[in-house]
XYZ file of C-alpha atoms in Angstrom:
771
model
C -26.008 2.765 30.362
C -24.492 3.815 27.050
C -26.016 6.253 24.611
C -25.001 6.071 20.953
C -25.768 7.941 17.794
C -26.975 5.576 15.092
C -24.140 3.081 14.816
C -22.773 2.437 11.359
C -20.481 -0.475 12.115
C -17.702 -1.395 14.467
C -14.006 -1.973 13.912
C -13.090 -5.628 13.471
C -11.242 -7.038 16.435
C -8.596 -9.694 16.553
C -4.873 -9.855 15.932
C -3.998 -7.210 13.327
C -1.855 -8.207 10.362
C -0.234 -4.793 10.218
C 2.465 -3.484 12.507
C 4.110 -0.082 12.572
C 7.732 -0.440 13.621
C 9.973 2.157 15.164
C 12.153 2.434 12.084
C 14.514 4.989 13.581
C 15.749 2.367 16.034
C 15.777 -0.516 13.550
C 19.141 -1.951 12.598
C 19.558 -1.697 8.847
C 21.342 -4.295 6.786
C 24.488 -2.989 5.149
C 24.512 -2.538 1.379
C 27.143 -3.823 -1.020
C 27.749 -2.476 -4.544
C 27.562 -5.469 -6.903
C 28.843 -3.378 -9.836
C 32.161 -2.724 -8.108
C 33.496 -6.168 -8.962
C 32.005 -6.014 -12.463
C 34.055 -2.892 -13.221
C 37.248 -4.751 -12.358
C 36.669 -8.032 -14.189
C 35.601 -9.443 -17.528
C 31.892 -9.360 -18.376
C 32.303 -12.390 -20.624
C 33.905 -14.377 -17.806
C 31.042 -13.308 -15.550
C 28.408 -14.469 -18.051
C 30.145 -17.809 -18.670
C 30.822 -18.617 -15.012
C 29.860 -21.965 -13.510
C 26.178 -21.537 -12.664
C 24.529 -24.299 -10.602
C 21.974 -22.673 -8.283
C 20.423 -24.469 -5.334
C 16.718 -25.203 -5.583
C 13.862 -26.288 -3.333
C 14.818 -29.316 -1.211
C 17.584 -30.224 -3.649
C 15.152 -31.494 -6.264
C 16.492 -32.239 -9.715
C 15.723 -29.327 -12.060
C 12.864 -30.115 -14.423
C 12.651 -28.926 -18.009
C 9.993 -26.450 -19.205
C 8.416 -29.167 -21.358
C 8.090 -31.418 -18.315
C 6.153 -28.654 -16.557
C 3.780 -28.355 -19.526
C 3.260 -32.108 -19.625
C 2.438 -32.171 -15.913
C -0.098 -29.359 -16.387
C -1.888 -31.089 -19.279
C -2.075 -34.374 -17.360
C -3.202 -32.789 -14.098
C -6.563 -33.802 -12.655
C -7.780 -30.190 -12.594
C -7.149 -29.516 -16.296
C -8.457 -32.951 -17.331
C -11.627 -32.369 -15.304
C -12.269 -29.054 -17.071
C -11.537 -30.624 -20.486
C -14.113 -33.379 -19.848
C -16.698 -30.902 -18.562
C -16.277 -28.632 -21.599
C -16.364 -31.577 -24.003
C -19.649 -32.711 -22.476
C -21.181 -29.224 -22.535
C -20.048 -28.375 -26.065
C -20.471 -31.787 -27.628
C -16.857 -31.776 -28.760
C -14.249 -34.496 -28.622
C -11.957 -34.236 -25.566
C -9.002 -34.546 -27.956
C -9.945 -31.263 -29.667
C -10.133 -29.417 -26.365
C -6.882 -31.070 -25.302
C -5.229 -29.607 -28.403
C -6.585 -26.182 -27.517
C -5.106 -26.519 -24.023
C -1.761 -27.422 -25.608
C -1.891 -24.304 -27.777
C -2.672 -22.180 -24.714
C 0.359 -23.602 -22.927
C 2.597 -22.956 -25.928
C 1.482 -19.321 -25.987
C 1.830 -18.995 -22.244
C 4.823 -21.009 -21.157
C 8.399 -19.904 -20.696
C 11.301 -21.713 -22.291
C 14.125 -20.887 -19.944
C 17.525 -21.756 -21.392
C 20.937 -21.203 -19.896
C 22.248 -19.747 -23.157
C 19.699 -16.918 -23.095
C 20.436 -16.345 -19.404
C 24.150 -15.976 -20.133
C 23.424 -13.581 -23.012
C 21.376 -11.356 -20.702
C 24.052 -11.571 -18.003
C 26.678 -10.311 -20.455
C 24.494 -7.570 -22.000
C 23.009 -6.313 -18.736
C 26.399 -6.203 -17.065
C 27.640 -3.784 -19.705
C 24.419 -1.750 -19.759
C 24.155 -1.382 -15.987
C 27.773 -0.252 -15.691
C 26.985 2.481 -18.211
C 23.685 3.584 -16.680
C 24.314 3.413 -12.937
C 27.037 4.531 -10.588
C 26.193 1.798 -8.090
C 23.735 -1.083 -7.624
C 23.563 -1.656 -3.882
C 22.121 -4.802 -2.329
C 21.718 -5.936 1.275
C 23.755 -9.141 1.347
C 22.059 -10.339 4.525
C 18.816 -10.330 2.586
C 20.380 -12.409 -0.178
C 21.598 -14.925 2.381
C 18.102 -15.142 3.876
C 16.675 -15.663 0.392
C 19.156 -18.442 -0.397
C 18.134 -20.274 2.764
C 14.421 -19.773 2.039
C 14.685 -21.178 -1.514
C 16.107 -24.434 -0.146
C 13.361 -24.846 2.465
C 10.051 -23.968 0.797
C 8.560 -22.624 -2.441
C 9.340 -18.914 -2.766
C 7.322 -16.044 -4.251
C 9.236 -12.827 -4.999
C 7.182 -9.632 -4.649
C 9.217 -6.599 -5.785
C 8.025 -3.007 -5.916
C 7.442 -1.770 -9.465
C 8.724 1.621 -10.574
C 10.609 0.865 -13.814
C 11.139 -1.584 -16.662
C 14.511 -2.209 -15.041
C 12.891 -3.954 -12.033
C 12.498 -7.448 -13.459
C 15.785 -7.304 -15.373
C 17.679 -6.138 -12.310
C 16.196 -8.816 -10.080
C 17.140 -11.642 -12.465
C 20.620 -10.123 -12.850
C 20.945 -10.012 -9.070
C 19.960 -13.650 -8.550
C 22.365 -14.761 -11.278
C 25.158 -12.794 -9.576
C 24.532 -14.595 -6.278
C 24.142 -18.046 -7.908
C 20.470 -18.328 -6.994
C 17.768 -19.877 -9.136
C 16.404 -17.365 -11.638
C 12.725 -16.545 -11.157
C 9.922 -17.274 -13.587
C 8.220 -13.917 -14.173
C 4.500 -13.400 -14.760
C 3.694 -11.028 -17.621
C 0.504 -9.926 -19.361
C -0.364 -9.871 -23.059
C -2.672 -7.331 -24.676
C -5.298 -5.050 -23.210
C -7.924 -6.112 -20.736
C -11.613 -6.118 -21.460
C -13.947 -4.381 -19.093
C -16.158 -7.374 -18.381
C -14.551 -10.594 -17.257
C -16.320 -13.711 -15.990
C -14.289 -16.362 -14.269
C -14.160 -18.602 -11.238
C -11.507 -16.625 -9.398
C -10.707 -13.084 -8.423
C -7.666 -13.162 -10.714
C -9.827 -12.238 -13.696
C -11.245 -9.152 -12.073
C -7.880 -8.076 -10.749
C -5.646 -8.752 -13.780
C -6.512 -5.458 -15.409
C -3.059 -3.991 -15.535
C -0.599 -6.822 -15.377
C 3.199 -6.559 -15.267
C 4.739 -4.551 -18.077
C 7.131 -7.361 -19.006
C 4.485 -8.472 -21.483
C 4.773 -5.185 -23.359
C 7.931 -6.627 -24.928
C 6.268 -9.811 -26.199
C 5.316 -8.281 -29.540
C 8.876 -7.104 -30.153
C 10.932 -9.218 -32.529
C 13.764 -11.142 -30.899
C 13.344 -9.372 -27.524
C 10.074 -11.144 -26.684
C 11.552 -14.556 -27.414
C 14.702 -13.769 -25.435
C 12.589 -12.797 -22.427
C 10.632 -16.046 -22.711
C 13.909 -17.976 -22.747
C 15.081 -15.998 -19.722
C 12.078 -17.085 -17.653
C 9.087 -14.866 -18.557
C 5.711 -16.587 -18.958
C 2.734 -14.768 -20.433
C -1.020 -14.623 -19.989
C -3.755 -12.779 -21.798
C -5.004 -9.763 -19.891
C -8.519 -10.607 -21.012
C -9.921 -14.080 -21.571
C -13.608 -13.546 -20.840
C -15.358 -16.659 -19.573
C -12.774 -19.039 -21.029
C -12.712 -21.673 -18.285
C -10.108 -23.718 -20.111
C -7.668 -20.817 -20.260
C -8.203 -20.068 -16.587
C -7.695 -23.706 -15.565
C -4.506 -24.053 -17.630
C -2.993 -20.824 -16.345
C -3.785 -21.492 -12.676
C -2.468 -25.043 -12.875
C 0.684 -23.882 -14.694
C 1.538 -21.446 -11.895
C 0.722 -23.916 -9.123
C 2.714 -26.711 -10.771
C 5.828 -24.547 -10.905
C 5.281 -23.573 -7.281
C 4.679 -27.105 -5.986
C 7.702 -28.494 -7.802
C 10.009 -25.787 -6.472
C 11.153 -25.357 -10.063
C 12.142 -21.743 -9.480
C 10.981 -18.718 -7.469
C 7.841 -17.171 -8.934
C 7.997 -13.410 -9.426
C 5.202 -10.921 -10.007
C 4.328 -7.355 -9.094
C 1.541 -6.863 -6.573
C 0.911 -3.388 -7.969
C 0.216 -4.886 -11.384
C 1.709 -2.049 -13.404
C 4.538 0.409 -12.929
C 3.648 3.329 -10.694
C 3.944 6.452 -12.821
C 3.957 8.713 -9.763
C 6.189 6.731 -7.353
C 3.152 6.288 -5.104
C 2.472 2.722 -4.040
C -0.544 1.457 -5.994
C -3.445 -0.593 -4.676
C -2.451 -4.277 -4.836
C -3.999 -6.836 -7.176
C -5.097 -10.073 -5.530
C -5.493 -12.585 -8.370
C -2.016 -14.080 -8.719
C -1.462 -13.916 -4.976
C -4.548 -16.066 -4.390
C -3.256 -18.612 -6.925
C 0.162 -19.037 -5.273
C -1.538 -19.417 -1.880
C -3.866 -22.191 -3.008
C -1.343 -25.087 -2.799
C -0.836 -24.216 0.868
C -4.586 -24.014 1.544
C -5.007 -27.452 -0.078
C -2.057 -28.860 1.922
C -0.094 -29.588 -1.257
C 2.931 -27.772 0.225
C 3.866 -27.420 3.876
C 4.559 -23.699 3.587
C 5.234 -20.909 1.100
C 7.590 -17.971 1.614
C 6.570 -14.504 0.396
C 9.569 -12.215 -0.041
C 8.961 -8.432 -0.232
C 11.643 -6.620 -2.235
C 12.099 -2.847 -2.283
C 13.790 -1.310 -5.341
C 14.674 2.390 -4.991
C 15.995 4.576 -7.825
C 17.996 7.737 -7.387
C 16.918 8.611 -10.934
C 14.207 6.733 -12.821
C 14.855 5.936 -16.489
C 11.237 6.627 -17.487
C 10.801 9.864 -15.523
C 9.982 12.034 -18.560
C 7.885 9.290 -20.174
C 5.763 9.045 -17.019
C 5.234 12.822 -16.918
C 4.057 12.830 -20.548
C 1.661 9.946 -19.810
C 0.209 11.779 -16.795
C -0.440 14.785 -19.033
C -2.386 12.640 -21.486
C 0.265 11.797 -24.059
C -0.185 8.116 -25.058
C 2.613 5.734 -24.171
C 4.621 4.862 -27.293
C 4.297 1.261 -28.398
C 7.327 -0.856 -27.635
C 9.282 -2.017 -30.677
C 12.696 -3.440 -31.414
C 13.631 -0.381 -33.478
C 12.500 1.916 -30.694
C 14.600 -0.041 -28.217
C 17.655 0.365 -30.420
C 17.027 4.101 -30.749
C 16.806 4.368 -26.975
C 20.473 3.384 -26.667
C 21.298 7.089 -26.465
C 20.298 6.980 -22.793
C 23.480 4.966 -22.205
C 25.342 8.269 -22.169
C 23.233 9.515 -19.218
C 23.926 8.997 -15.543
C 21.082 7.497 -13.490
C 22.833 7.406 -10.140
C 22.360 4.575 -7.659
C 19.862 1.749 -7.266
C 19.187 0.271 -3.830
C 17.667 -3.210 -3.654
C 16.498 -4.372 -0.238
C 15.529 -8.045 -0.055
C 13.195 -8.286 2.915
C 12.723 -11.009 5.480
C 10.835 -13.975 3.926
C 7.318 -14.109 5.364
C 5.884 -17.541 6.127
C 2.377 -18.027 4.761
C 1.853 -20.750 7.332
C 2.630 -18.298 10.147
C 0.299 -15.648 8.718
C -2.551 -18.143 8.418
C -2.036 -19.699 11.848
C -5.094 -19.208 14.037
C -6.932 -17.356 11.311
C -7.563 -19.633 8.344
C -9.383 -22.943 8.588
C -8.094 -25.161 5.786
C -10.485 -28.040 6.523
C -13.112 -27.021 3.901
C -10.532 -27.715 1.191
C -10.396 -31.330 2.355
C -14.150 -31.851 1.974
C -14.021 -31.989 -1.833
C -11.437 -33.444 -4.251
C -8.550 -31.076 -4.842
C -9.033 -30.951 -8.594
C -12.556 -29.525 -8.334
C -12.682 -25.724 -8.666
C -13.674 -23.948 -5.453
C -14.672 -20.364 -5.036
C -12.594 -18.843 -2.202
C -14.606 -18.143 0.936
C -15.013 -14.603 2.231
C -12.474 -15.379 4.969
C -9.938 -16.508 2.381
C -10.541 -13.450 0.200
C -10.131 -11.143 3.181
C -6.944 -12.971 4.192
C -5.470 -12.631 0.680
C -6.287 -8.920 0.721
C -4.663 -8.440 4.127
C -1.511 -10.281 3.045
C -1.266 -8.167 -0.116
C -1.377 -4.934 1.876
C 1.073 -6.314 4.414
C 3.570 -7.111 1.653
C 3.239 -3.608 0.228
C 3.801 -2.100 3.670
C 6.972 -4.166 4.006
C 8.117 -2.891 0.607
C 7.474 0.693 1.718
C 9.275 0.174 5.015
C 12.589 -0.553 3.291
C 12.511 1.983 0.474
C 15.703 4.067 0.393
C 15.425 7.849 0.050
C 18.167 9.892 -1.608
C 18.984 13.550 -0.765
C 17.380 14.560 -4.070
C 13.996 13.372 -2.773
C 14.272 15.944 0.008
C 15.442 18.638 -2.397
C 12.507 17.988 -4.720
C 10.017 18.233 -1.847
C 11.429 21.564 -0.657
C 11.723 22.974 -4.163
C 8.076 22.241 -5.008
C 7.000 24.264 -1.989
C 9.022 27.279 -3.116
C 8.285 27.719 -6.813
C 9.186 29.351 -9.131
C 12.696 29.807 -7.645
C 14.535 29.433 -4.356
C 17.810 30.722 -2.975
C 20.429 27.979 -2.984
C 21.542 28.563 0.608
C 17.947 28.487 1.842
C 17.386 25.260 -0.098
C 20.324 23.668 1.732
C 18.976 24.826 5.085
C 15.460 23.512 4.395
C 16.815 20.221 3.030
C 18.736 19.582 6.247
C 15.637 20.424 8.278
C 13.537 17.995 6.230
C 16.228 15.334 6.570
C 15.950 15.445 10.348
C 12.158 15.389 10.224
C 12.144 12.455 7.809
C 14.433 10.408 10.032
C 12.283 11.261 13.053
C 9.245 9.779 11.313
C 11.156 6.647 10.297
C 12.317 7.439 6.767
C 15.407 5.570 5.532
C 17.764 8.155 3.982
C 20.976 7.125 2.254
C 23.153 10.209 2.694
C 26.530 10.079 0.888
C 29.398 9.351 3.278
C 31.482 12.338 4.374
C 29.547 14.669 2.103
C 28.452 18.015 3.453
C 24.913 19.253 2.820
C 26.008 21.713 0.142
C 27.801 19.039 -1.896
C 24.944 16.570 -1.431
C 22.422 19.082 -2.793
C 24.747 20.036 -5.666
C 25.220 16.365 -6.493
C 21.450 15.924 -6.706
C 21.069 18.985 -8.925
C 23.805 17.697 -11.226
C 22.215 14.248 -11.525
C 18.791 15.782 -12.198
C 19.901 18.696 -14.342
C 17.035 17.887 -16.719
C 14.594 18.898 -13.937
C 16.246 21.728 -11.979
C 19.306 23.966 -12.321
C 21.293 26.556 -10.403
C 21.094 30.090 -11.870
C 22.626 33.134 -10.168
C 22.440 31.656 -6.703
C 18.854 30.447 -7.169
C 17.509 26.974 -7.966
C 14.801 26.936 -10.628
C 12.953 24.243 -12.537
C 14.543 23.386 -15.845
C 11.792 24.537 -18.209
C 13.670 26.092 -21.115
C 11.463 27.594 -23.771
C 8.555 27.893 -21.351
C 8.163 31.544 -22.279
C 7.719 30.752 -25.985
C 4.590 29.482 -27.723
C 0.876 29.472 -26.991
C -0.511 29.493 -23.461
C -1.297 25.785 -23.618
C 2.248 24.918 -24.623
C 3.693 27.081 -21.848
C 1.479 25.414 -19.242
C 2.333 21.962 -20.612
C 6.103 22.501 -20.450
C 5.971 23.901 -16.947
C 3.667 21.093 -15.800
C 6.085 18.567 -17.287
C 8.937 19.827 -15.086
C 6.686 19.979 -12.011
C 5.394 16.416 -12.471
C 8.896 14.997 -12.927
C 9.952 16.738 -9.728
C 6.800 15.511 -7.972
C 7.656 11.903 -8.849
C 10.599 12.105 -6.456
C 8.761 14.157 -3.848
C 6.070 11.463 -3.762
C 8.566 8.981 -2.342
C 8.205 10.862 0.946
C 4.417 10.461 1.075
C 4.526 7.136 2.877
C 6.654 8.710 5.608
C 4.556 11.837 6.085
C 1.019 10.688 5.301
C -0.114 10.638 8.938
C 1.516 13.812 10.180
C 0.415 15.385 6.895
C -3.236 14.540 7.567
C -2.959 16.043 11.037
C -1.349 19.207 9.655
C -4.057 19.598 7.001
C -6.775 19.080 9.596
C -5.270 21.761 11.834
C -5.004 24.197 8.947
C -8.547 23.520 7.776
C -10.105 23.666 11.254
C -10.930 27.425 11.392
C -12.983 27.368 8.190
C -13.571 25.788 4.818
C -12.777 28.028 1.890
C -12.988 27.744 -1.851
C -10.199 29.122 -3.936
C -8.205 28.907 -7.115
C -5.023 26.893 -7.432
C -1.791 27.198 -9.347
C -0.890 23.582 -8.619
C 0.297 22.089 -11.907
C -0.107 18.615 -10.426
C -3.858 19.115 -10.898
C -3.147 18.397 -14.584
C -1.928 14.878 -13.718
C -4.296 12.151 -14.910
C -3.431 10.210 -11.764
C -4.689 13.008 -9.517
C -7.781 13.451 -11.705
C -8.613 9.754 -11.395
C -8.269 9.975 -7.613
C -10.531 13.044 -7.551
C -13.132 11.306 -9.719
C -13.058 8.275 -7.445
C -13.617 10.531 -4.427
C -16.568 12.258 -6.117
C -18.121 8.866 -6.836
C -17.742 7.879 -3.188
C -19.311 11.172 -2.078
C -22.258 10.593 -4.394
C -21.557 13.745 -6.387
C -20.974 11.642 -9.500
C -22.768 8.448 -10.416
C -20.799 5.770 -12.234
C -22.734 3.640 -14.710
C -21.436 0.637 -16.586
C -21.910 0.664 -20.363
C -21.150 -1.966 -23.036
C -18.038 -0.077 -24.150
C -16.889 1.324 -20.831
C -18.233 3.543 -18.065
C -20.189 6.786 -18.081
C -20.336 9.356 -15.278
C -23.353 11.534 -14.496
C -23.287 14.523 -12.159
C -25.637 14.532 -9.162
C -26.280 18.252 -8.924
C -27.944 18.060 -5.507
C -24.975 16.270 -3.979
C -22.572 18.716 -5.650
C -24.458 21.645 -4.122
C -24.128 20.133 -0.666
C -20.388 19.647 -1.140
C -19.987 23.239 -2.330
C -21.810 24.437 0.779
C -19.093 22.781 2.849
C -16.528 24.988 1.143
C -18.487 28.214 1.352
C -16.392 31.390 1.438
C -17.998 32.564 4.656
C -15.913 31.546 7.655
C -19.035 31.671 9.846
C -21.158 29.362 7.709
C -22.434 26.014 8.991
C -24.873 23.570 7.373
C -28.321 25.126 6.802
C -26.658 28.558 7.352
C -27.850 28.579 10.985
C -25.367 29.941 13.519
C -27.292 28.828 16.612
C -28.761 25.370 16.080
C -26.728 22.209 15.767
C -27.822 19.400 13.413
C -30.609 17.179 14.719
C -29.979 13.506 15.495
C -31.849 10.651 17.065
C -30.221 9.282 20.223
C -30.291 5.528 20.734
C -29.903 4.071 24.222
C -28.396 0.652 24.850
C -26.481 -1.032 27.665
C -22.711 -0.768 27.692
C -21.082 -4.155 28.031
C -17.593 -4.250 29.571
C -14.668 -4.979 27.259
C -14.037 -8.144 29.268
C -14.972 -9.486 32.722
C -12.698 -8.506 35.571
C -11.767 -12.125 36.287
C -11.193 -13.185 32.667
C -7.816 -14.003 31.183
C -6.272 -12.640 28.017
C -6.801 -15.989 26.313
C -10.498 -15.980 27.179
C -10.803 -12.461 25.845
C -9.059 -13.455 22.627
C -11.547 -16.304 22.194
C -14.453 -13.939 22.833
C -13.124 -11.460 20.271
C -12.731 -14.245 17.730
C -16.337 -15.339 18.243
C -17.489 -11.818 17.409
C -15.421 -11.509 14.223
C -17.964 -13.054 11.871
C -20.813 -10.789 12.926
C -18.632 -7.702 12.933
C -17.259 -8.499 9.487
C -20.808 -8.726 8.185
C -21.540 -5.334 9.713
C -18.503 -3.889 8.060
C -19.693 -5.070 4.644
C -17.638 -3.353 1.999
C -15.585 -1.294 4.432
C -12.207 -0.310 2.940
C -9.223 -2.473 3.795
C -7.059 0.657 4.065
C -9.172 1.952 6.983
C -8.797 -1.377 8.782
C -5.072 -1.294 8.149
C -4.594 2.120 9.710
C -6.722 1.196 12.721
C -4.692 -1.960 13.210
C -1.475 -0.033 12.943
C -2.548 2.306 15.702
C -3.555 -0.532 18.025
C -0.333 -2.420 17.380
C 1.752 0.649 18.094
C -0.079 1.346 21.342
C 0.370 -2.247 22.489
C 4.094 -2.093 21.777
C 4.428 1.185 23.636
C 2.450 -0.091 26.616
C 5.517 -1.938 27.913
C 7.316 1.309 28.669
C 4.456 3.795 28.866
C 3.994 6.440 31.532
C 1.015 6.520 33.858
C -0.465 9.346 31.789
C -0.096 7.308 28.599
C -1.683 4.292 30.304
C -4.770 6.291 31.277
C -5.184 7.602 27.740
C -4.630 4.154 26.237
C -7.365 2.698 28.442
C -9.661 5.556 27.420
C -9.055 4.830 23.715
C -9.570 1.107 24.252
C -12.907 1.672 25.939
C -14.015 4.134 23.273
C -13.014 1.732 20.493
C -15.650 -0.739 21.729
C -18.360 1.871 21.072
C -16.914 4.353 18.552
C -20.270 6.155 18.115
C -20.956 6.605 21.840
C -21.706 10.217 22.795
C -22.894 9.887 26.450
C -21.945 7.461 29.245
C -24.593 7.301 31.976
C -23.887 5.640 35.334
C -25.367 7.589 38.253
C -23.381 7.025 41.435
C -21.623 4.058 39.861
C -17.998 3.350 38.996
C -17.316 6.938 38.096
C -16.329 8.663 34.877
C -13.897 7.390 32.264
C -11.064 9.930 32.365
C -9.091 10.923 29.313
C -6.093 12.137 31.342
C -4.534 11.880 34.760
C -4.302 15.677 34.844
C -7.066 18.104 35.834
C -9.171 15.518 37.636
C -11.393 16.973 40.398
C -10.955 16.134 44.038
C -13.917 15.893 46.375
C -13.390 19.464 47.554
C -13.551 20.706 43.957
C -17.161 19.551 43.523
C -19.512 21.961 45.318
C -22.525 20.709 47.219
C -26.002 21.217 45.863
C -27.959 24.332 46.933
C -29.957 22.012 49.209
C -26.773 21.057 51.067
C -26.481 17.503 49.698
C -23.347 16.262 47.948
C -23.190 16.042 44.216
C -22.346 12.680 42.646
C -21.340 11.566 39.159
C -24.330 10.970 36.870
C -23.123 11.044 33.271
C -20.323 12.240 30.998
C -20.352 13.667 27.465
C -17.844 11.956 25.194
C -15.639 13.753 22.610
C -17.248 11.742 19.781
C -20.171 14.207 19.939
C -17.919 16.815 18.310
C -17.970 14.770 15.104
C -21.746 15.245 14.859
C -22.028 18.899 15.892
C -20.154 20.178 12.803
C -18.663 23.132 14.686
C -15.387 23.367 12.776
C -16.492 26.450 10.839
C -17.672 28.487 13.831
C -14.451 30.451 14.043
C -12.987 29.624 17.473
C -14.194 26.030 17.705
C -15.215 24.301 20.956
C -13.307 21.223 22.073
C -13.019 18.903 25.065
C -11.611 15.588 26.177
C -14.682 14.754 28.280
C -17.440 16.699 30.106
C -18.372 15.143 33.474
C -21.715 16.100 35.033
C -22.304 15.867 38.806
C -25.863 16.120 40.157
C -27.550 16.258 43.570
C -27.353 12.943 45.422
C -30.846 13.606 46.909
C -32.338 14.602 43.563
C -33.796 17.743 45.141
C -36.272 19.962 43.312
C -39.232 18.808 41.309
C -41.924 19.750 38.917
C -40.864 21.317 35.660
C -38.158 23.515 37.143
C -34.639 23.578 35.745
C -31.980 23.281 38.446
C -28.346 24.251 38.098
C -25.918 21.333 38.380
C -22.106 21.102 38.190
C -19.999 20.177 35.131
C -16.242 19.467 35.029
C -14.385 19.926 31.729
C -11.255 17.859 31.186
C -9.058 18.447 28.125
C -6.536 16.143 26.497
C -3.114 16.344 28.078
C -0.062 17.379 26.044
C 1.084 13.770 25.898
C -2.110 12.458 24.330
C -1.891 11.338 20.706
C -5.173 11.011 18.841
């Protein structure tokens, strides 16, 4: 029998879409500096070179106007035009004209002349700004092959305005078809009604569109391949139909790779942002409708040794509005050409086949039950699949981000403010380098450069953030001692946030060990306290905190006509404050002797799979349970599913070369995963306990006989999940166990209302166990 505390849902089974690779053993592609040749040859000759890129299946290139014509004549757009004409009582010709105007506002007008102009200008600018632009040539070769085979979608990380310019420059350098780049116009409204998730998700679209209002520059970008959409178009079905068909037409025709940023906007903190799903669902639709055989998604990681907008981002995080882009402002910004921004690393990842991802998971038959031109709301399975793919692409971007020595320096420096001895900084940087590589971080350490010179090089490049003074490294916050208190705090926070932008690049490497470390530090007690963390002033951190308070119920979010309002739930706040009470001995209800009360539910424990079943049968059984389990999960966060899948994938990969001890613990975790809320396993005299370790298991002689002389046999075991409900973390020296196994008299001696002493065996986790 199995006993469970009230179950709140089970983890979804099935093949996970996420995999955690052993990056330390992964062979990395070699990087080549594409600026090296540019420094030795003519930029004009480079811009005017023979440019005839290969395209999808060798199709003849089509003109932008031909794309527009195909969109207007498409069955989907014509269907919407007729429907709107009927509903509004208008002539179809009038609505057709409106659709034409939408396309004119939206469409790109790519011209080779504009491309050559950008090639010439960017070549000169990049040579001034950057020491090197390094690219993995193997990735470029893979991309060239992919473009010829199937439609391609480029998904780069987004940290700077330079991203989309650099990617187009790169493809031109390698004689590949330039991408058409999705960009947003204007600000998004808060309430959007549409037939697809793109409306709800397009709330912070790519920043390329910020240039559209600039004279000359906006038109040049359009002629270099940028196409634009309004960030808010309410319930305008015509606009939605035209935009979706425009994107799909370019994809189906293989006209050019389509490029957009999954994160939507530039990350101001260098943390990977939650992906947007709208555009991704659009580019997947031709595959779902069998209009293309396959589509390749290409994750691209762009890493900056120094970000051009570092100070701008810090000001924005402190509440200073972003300046509006203008042509005059762009010309004034030319002074940055005298600065050095170090090296850019661009890693073009392995193209991911959409057909392979969908195999065995997505049923495309429903799309064949209705005409293709009729709008269809994506099913829950499709929406979940799009979400999973989006997170998978972001994980692949993260996997191939390149870390510079300065990232390590920034992390160490922020832990040792206000100043740190230079020699100690070198020592700690080397220590962090080794730890980062152990956890799979990809560090590009300068060849034949000792640690001291590497750190000095980073300090020189980032002299606007930190400097060396009398053998100590301090943040560069000149004038911080002058002015009012608010000004002093602002200037110091500015330096800290710029430094934190680089430190944050390590978060993806250390997020898991960091959570474990925090848990260990917090285990003895919860304490309230003041902080001198200037990052608390960051609007990004404040938004995250507000989101957490909403999830905890401490703040209620209410939608209003002009935005959102937040109301404090004082009762919930009081409960949260109790958790952080100053007293190290405090527990909920301030009772040191009684644990919280729960109802125990009893239900049979079904085996994970029959002893005589095959893996294939088990896979089919798991698949049959998916629908019900997904309904139980409801609105469960995709991030939680991702991390669970990562753990399972890692364990399966390790199982091929695991020790006997690791095998026992893996089987324990697998059994527990089937009933994550189980607190007691009852099976008197049956198959025996489920051990957490091969160590410290009792032999027959270790279990004493009952006082009546009869042997004791296994009756039940207490599972470690019970610790989650007892809330004992604040009791000082907390209790802990792997499992508690209870042996009772085989003859069930005794009777009445007497309590009889039985035997319990405590088994802890072994050193090799990883929770």
